[in-house]
Amino acid sequence: MKLFYCDCKVYDIIIIEGDCMNLEEKNEVKAWYDNPRFITNIVTVLLFGILVYSQSISSRSNLVGWDLFRNIMNVNLLYVIILLYFVLIRFKVGKKYFNYLNLFLILLYFFVTMTSFLSIISSFNIVLFLRFLISIILLLQMFHTFLRGTISWKEFRLERSPFNEIKAGSYFTMVFVLSTLDLVINLITSGEFSGVVLTLFISLYYIFFSRYVYLYSNYLDSIDKDKDNKGNFDEVREKIVVNINESINGEKIDKIVDSTKDKIDDFVDNTRDKLDDMIDNMAEKIEETEKTEEVSDEEVTVVKKKKKKKKKKTTDNGGEE
């Protein structure tokens, strides 16, 4: 039994509802936040708003011409690319290469996450840290959603990824909470109204973009595309328990103790040999010093005797005169 009236592809349900709606949901009215087409339109409007508002802020600076355009592109290149993504998926070419566009989006957010991490290292900031966390969550959410139903999912055995234990709704909730926290912090710390408005646009973009990915995940569940996925957290837990039990039984502890004892014995033996060598060297130097002092004393005694003889001889010669 077909779930849809027409033979629409995986990505068509996100863009087009109409005749491709599910038979059971056709007569139901969806909430606006569960409407894929509405969410897609909101994300597109938010991206456009971010670019326009950023341009208005940059135009107030002293930059003009090419420098102004280059500054806008450097700051908002990510949003330009994502806006292009949402524009393309509305047309036939975007629907045809939908999976490739999703793969490109995953790679794009991978580089964004790496850039955010480097920014935190260079200068730590709570806002940068929050956006770094948001980027990680979005990357994981896209990776475990957009690759479902593709060859890569089974080829790399992603159905056993531990992150599959995190539900799609949990990803959205984490992004929602972090984006709201980011907005609140910027409202407190920002001294300019323009900065607050831009932050509002960006926070809403994070939330609705995560919602878009969440709805696509729900759609894949509805058509049973790699739906039954189990993470391997249980295997990791079992390995940890086994290691703990082995340690408790003494198997690993005995090995560690024996190894440590051997290292200590080797260290003591090496230290003893070095001390013996040092003592022998010191004894040899002391003997050499004593011999040198004895020779010096003998030489001094001989010199004194010669001086006395010479003095006596001189005195005798003087007496004769």
Coordinates of C-alpha atoms in Angstrom, one line a residue:
M1 CA 0.0 0.0 0.0
K2 CA 1.4 3.4 -1.0
L3 CA 1.6 6.1 1.5
F4 CA 1.3 8.9 -1.1
Y5 CA -1.0 9.7 -4.0
C6 CA 1.9 10.4 -6.3
D7 CA 5.4 9.0 -6.7
C8 CA 7.2 11.8 -5.0
K9 CA 10.8 11.4 -4.0
V10 CA 12.3 11.5 -0.5
Y11 CA 12.8 15.3 -0.6
D12 CA 9.5 16.3 -2.2
I13 CA 7.5 16.1 1.1
I14 CA 9.6 18.8 2.6
I15 CA 8.9 21.3 -0.2
I16 CA 5.6 20.3 -1.7
E17 CA 2.6 19.1 0.3
G18 CA -0.6 19.3 -1.8
D19 CA -1.4 16.0 -3.5
C20 CA 1.6 14.3 -1.9
M21 CA 0.3 14.4 1.6
N22 CA 0.0 11.2 3.7
L23 CA -3.4 9.6 3.3
E24 CA -4.0 9.5 7.0
E25 CA -3.0 13.1 7.5
K26 CA -4.7 14.7 4.5
N27 CA -7.8 15.8 6.3
E28 CA -5.8 16.9 9.4
V29 CA -4.6 20.5 9.9
K30 CA -0.9 20.5 11.0
A31 CA 0.4 23.0 13.6
W32 CA 2.6 25.7 12.0
Y33 CA 5.7 24.3 13.6
D34 CA 5.0 20.9 12.1
N35 CA 4.4 22.3 8.6
P36 CA 7.6 21.6 6.5
R37 CA 6.7 24.2 3.9
F38 CA 6.1 26.9 6.5
I39 CA 9.3 26.2 8.4
T40 CA 11.2 26.3 5.1
N41 CA 9.8 29.7 4.3
I42 CA 10.6 31.0 7.7
V43 CA 14.3 29.9 7.5
T44 CA 14.5 31.5 4.1
V45 CA 13.1 34.8 5.4
L46 CA 15.4 34.7 8.4
L47 CA 18.5 34.1 6.2
F48 CA 17.5 37.0 4.0
G49 CA 16.9 39.2 7.0
I50 CA 20.3 38.4 8.4
L51 CA 22.0 39.3 5.2
V52 CA 20.1 42.5 4.7
Y53 CA 20.5 43.7 8.3
S54 CA 24.2 42.8 8.3
Q55 CA 24.6 44.9 5.2
S56 CA 22.7 47.8 6.8
I57 CA 25.1 47.6 9.8
S58 CA 28.2 47.4 7.5
S59 CA 27.0 50.4 5.4
R60 CA 27.2 52.6 8.5
S61 CA 31.0 51.9 8.7
N62 CA 33.6 53.7 6.7
L63 CA 33.9 50.9 4.2
V64 CA 32.8 51.6 0.6
G65 CA 32.6 49.7 -2.7
W66 CA 34.5 46.5 -2.9
D67 CA 35.7 46.6 0.6
L68 CA 32.2 46.8 1.9
F69 CA 31.1 43.9 -0.3
R70 CA 34.1 41.8 0.8
N71 CA 33.4 42.5 4.5
I72 CA 29.8 41.4 4.1
M73 CA 30.8 38.2 2.3
N74 CA 33.5 37.3 4.9
V75 CA 31.0 37.7 7.8
N76 CA 27.9 36.2 6.1
L77 CA 29.3 33.7 3.6
L78 CA 27.7 30.8 5.6
Y79 CA 24.3 32.4 5.5
V80 CA 24.6 33.1 1.8
I81 CA 25.4 29.5 1.0
I82 CA 22.6 28.1 3.2
L83 CA 20.2 30.6 1.6
L84 CA 21.3 29.3 -1.8
Y85 CA 20.6 25.8 -0.5
F86 CA 17.0 26.6 0.4
V87 CA 16.4 28.4 -2.9
L88 CA 17.8 25.5 -4.9
I89 CA 15.6 22.8 -3.2
R90 CA 12.5 24.6 -4.5
F91 CA 13.5 23.9 -8.1
K92 CA 13.9 20.8 -10.1
V93 CA 17.7 20.8 -10.1
G94 CA 17.8 21.1 -6.3
K95 CA 15.3 18.2 -5.9
K96 CA 17.4 16.1 -8.3
Y97 CA 20.6 16.6 -6.4
F98 CA 19.0 16.9 -2.9
N99 CA 21.3 14.3 -1.2
Y100 CA 24.4 16.0 -2.7
L101 CA 23.3 19.4 -1.4
N102 CA 22.7 17.8 2.0
L103 CA 26.2 16.3 2.0
F104 CA 27.7 19.7 1.1
L105 CA 25.7 21.2 3.9
I106 CA 27.2 18.7 6.4
L107 CA 30.7 19.4 5.2
L108 CA 30.1 23.2 5.4
Y109 CA 29.0 22.9 9.1
F110 CA 32.0 20.6 9.8
F111 CA 34.3 23.5 8.7
V112 CA 32.2 26.0 10.7
T113 CA 32.5 23.8 13.8
M114 CA 36.3 23.6 13.4
T115 CA 36.5 27.4 12.9
S116 CA 34.4 28.0 16.0
F117 CA 36.7 25.7 18.0
L118 CA 39.8 27.6 16.8
S119 CA 38.1 30.9 17.7
I120 CA 37.5 29.6 21.3
I121 CA 41.1 28.6 21.6
S122 CA 42.4 32.0 20.5
S123 CA 40.0 34.0 22.7
F124 CA 37.5 32.3 25.0
N125 CA 34.0 33.8 25.1
I126 CA 30.8 32.5 26.5
V127 CA 28.9 33.5 23.3
L128 CA 31.5 31.8 21.1
F129 CA 31.3 28.7 23.2
L130 CA 27.5 28.5 23.0
R131 CA 27.6 28.9 19.2
F132 CA 30.3 26.2 19.1
L133 CA 28.0 23.8 20.9
I134 CA 25.1 24.7 18.6
S135 CA 27.3 24.0 15.6
I136 CA 28.3 20.6 17.0
I137 CA 24.6 19.7 17.7
L138 CA 23.5 20.8 14.2
L139 CA 26.3 18.9 12.6
L140 CA 25.4 15.7 14.5
Q141 CA 21.7 16.2 13.7
M142 CA 22.3 16.7 10.0
F143 CA 24.8 13.8 9.8
H144 CA 22.4 11.4 11.4
T145 CA 19.4 12.6 9.4
F146 CA 20.5 13.6 5.9
L147 CA 22.6 10.4 5.4
R148 CA 19.7 8.2 6.2
G149 CA 18.3 6.4 3.2
T150 CA 21.6 6.9 1.3
I151 CA 24.3 4.3 0.4
S152 CA 26.7 5.9 2.9
W153 CA 24.4 5.0 5.8
K154 CA 24.8 1.3 5.4
E155 CA 28.3 1.4 3.9
F156 CA 29.7 3.1 7.0
R157 CA 27.3 1.2 9.4
L158 CA 25.9 4.4 10.8
E159 CA 22.9 2.5 12.1
R160 CA 25.2 1.5 15.0
S161 CA 26.4 5.0 15.7
P162 CA 26.1 5.8 19.4
F163 CA 24.4 9.1 18.6
N164 CA 21.4 7.3 17.2
E165 CA 20.3 6.9 20.8
I166 CA 19.7 10.7 20.9
K167 CA 16.2 11.2 19.5
A168 CA 15.5 13.8 16.8
G169 CA 13.4 15.8 19.3
S170 CA 16.3 15.9 21.7
Y171 CA 18.6 17.5 19.1
F172 CA 15.9 20.2 18.5
T173 CA 15.4 20.8 22.2
M174 CA 19.2 21.3 22.8
V175 CA 19.4 23.7 19.9
F176 CA 16.4 25.6 21.2
V177 CA 17.7 25.9 24.7
L178 CA 21.3 27.0 23.7
S179 CA 19.9 29.5 21.1
T180 CA 17.6 31.0 23.7
L181 CA 20.5 31.2 26.2
D182 CA 22.7 32.8 23.5
L183 CA 20.0 35.4 22.8
V184 CA 19.5 36.2 26.5
I185 CA 23.3 36.7 27.1
N186 CA 23.5 39.0 24.1
L187 CA 20.5 41.0 25.4
I188 CA 22.4 41.5 28.7
T189 CA 25.8 42.3 27.3
S190 CA 25.1 44.1 24.1
G191 CA 25.1 47.8 24.2
E192 CA 23.6 48.4 20.7
F193 CA 20.1 47.8 19.5
S194 CA 21.4 46.7 16.1
G195 CA 23.5 43.9 17.6
V196 CA 20.5 42.6 19.6
V197 CA 18.3 42.5 16.4
L198 CA 21.0 40.6 14.5
T199 CA 21.4 38.1 17.3
L200 CA 17.6 37.6 17.4
F201 CA 17.7 36.7 13.7
I202 CA 20.6 34.3 14.1
S203 CA 19.0 32.6 17.2
L204 CA 15.7 32.1 15.4
Y205 CA 17.6 30.8 12.4
Y206 CA 19.3 28.1 14.5
I207 CA 16.0 27.1 16.0
F208 CA 14.0 26.9 12.8
F209 CA 16.8 25.3 10.9
S210 CA 17.0 22.5 13.5
R211 CA 13.3 22.2 13.2
Y212 CA 13.6 21.7 9.5
V213 CA 16.0 18.9 10.0
Y214 CA 13.8 17.4 12.7
L215 CA 10.8 17.4 10.4
Y216 CA 12.8 15.7 7.7
S217 CA 13.8 13.0 10.2
N218 CA 10.1 12.5 11.0
Y219 CA 9.4 12.2 7.3
L220 CA 12.1 9.5 6.9
D221 CA 10.5 7.6 9.9
S222 CA 7.1 7.8 8.2
I223 CA 8.4 6.0 5.1
D224 CA 10.6 3.6 7.1
K225 CA 13.9 4.8 5.8
D226 CA 16.5 3.2 8.1
K227 CA 14.1 3.8 10.9
D228 CA 15.3 1.0 13.3
N229 CA 18.7 2.2 14.4
K230 CA 20.4 1.2 17.6
G231 CA 23.4 2.9 19.0
N232 CA 26.3 1.0 20.5
F233 CA 26.3 2.6 23.9
D234 CA 25.3 -0.8 25.4
E235 CA 28.4 -2.4 24.0
V236 CA 30.6 0.4 25.4
R237 CA 28.9 -0.1 28.8
E238 CA 29.5 -3.8 28.7
K239 CA 33.2 -3.3 27.9
I240 CA 33.5 -0.9 30.8
V241 CA 31.8 -3.3 33.2
V242 CA 34.0 -6.2 32.0
N243 CA 37.2 -4.2 32.6
I244 CA 36.0 -3.1 36.1
N245 CA 35.2 -6.8 37.0
E246 CA 38.6 -7.9 35.8
S247 CA 40.2 -5.2 37.9
I248 CA 38.1 -6.2 40.9
N249 CA 39.1 -9.9 40.4
G250 CA 42.7 -8.9 40.6
E251 CA 43.8 -10.0 37.2
K252 CA 44.7 -6.5 36.0
I253 CA 45.8 -5.3 39.4
D254 CA 48.3 -8.1 39.8
K255 CA 49.7 -7.3 36.3
I256 CA 50.0 -3.6 37.2
V257 CA 51.6 -4.4 40.6
D258 CA 54.1 -6.8 39.1
S259 CA 55.0 -4.4 36.3
T260 CA 55.3 -1.5 38.8
K261 CA 57.5 -3.7 41.1
D262 CA 59.8 -4.6 38.2
K263 CA 60.2 -0.9 37.3
I264 CA 61.0 0.0 40.8
D265 CA 63.6 -2.7 41.1
D266 CA 65.2 -1.6 37.9
F267 CA 65.2 2.0 39.1
V268 CA 66.8 1.0 42.4
D269 CA 69.5 -1.1 40.7
N270 CA 70.3 1.6 38.3
T271 CA 70.5 4.2 41.0
R272 CA 72.7 1.9 43.2
D273 CA 75.1 1.4 40.3
K274 CA 75.3 5.1 39.6
L275 CA 76.0 5.8 43.2
D276 CA 78.7 3.2 43.3
D277 CA 80.3 4.7 40.3
M278 CA 80.1 8.2 41.8
I279 CA 81.7 7.0 45.0
D280 CA 84.5 5.2 43.2
N281 CA 85.2 8.4 41.1
M282 CA 85.2 10.5 44.2
A283 CA 87.6 8.1 46.0
E284 CA 90.0 8.1 43.0
K285 CA 89.9 11.9 42.9
I286 CA 90.6 12.1 46.7
E287 CA 93.6 9.7 46.3
E288 CA 94.9 11.7 43.4
T289 CA 94.5 14.9 45.5
E290 CA 96.3 13.4 48.5
K291 CA 99.2 12.2 46.3
T292 CA 99.5 15.6 44.8
E293 CA 99.6 17.2 48.2
E294 CA 102.3 14.8 49.4
V295 CA 104.4 15.5 46.4
S296 CA 103.9 19.2 47.0
D297 CA 105.0 18.9 50.6
E298 CA 108.1 17.0 49.6
E299 CA 109.0 19.6 47.1
V300 CA 108.5 22.4 49.6
T301 CA 110.7 20.5 52.1
V302 CA 113.4 20.1 49.5
V303 CA 113.3 23.7 48.6
K304 CA 113.5 24.8 52.2
K305 CA 116.5 22.5 52.8
K306 CA 118.2 24.0 49.7
K307 CA 117.5 27.5 50.9
K308 CA 119.0 26.7 54.4
K309 CA 122.1 25.3 52.9
K310 CA 122.5 28.2 50.6
K311 CA 122.0 30.7 53.4
K312 CA 124.5 28.8 55.6
K313 CA 127.0 28.8 52.9
T314 CA 126.6 32.5 52.3
T315 CA 127.0 33.2 56.0
D316 CA 130.2 31.2 56.2
N317 CA 131.7 33.0 53.2
G318 CA 130.8 36.3 54.8
G319 CA 132.5 35.3 58.1
E320 CA 135.7 34.5 56.3
E321 CA 135.9 37.9 54.7

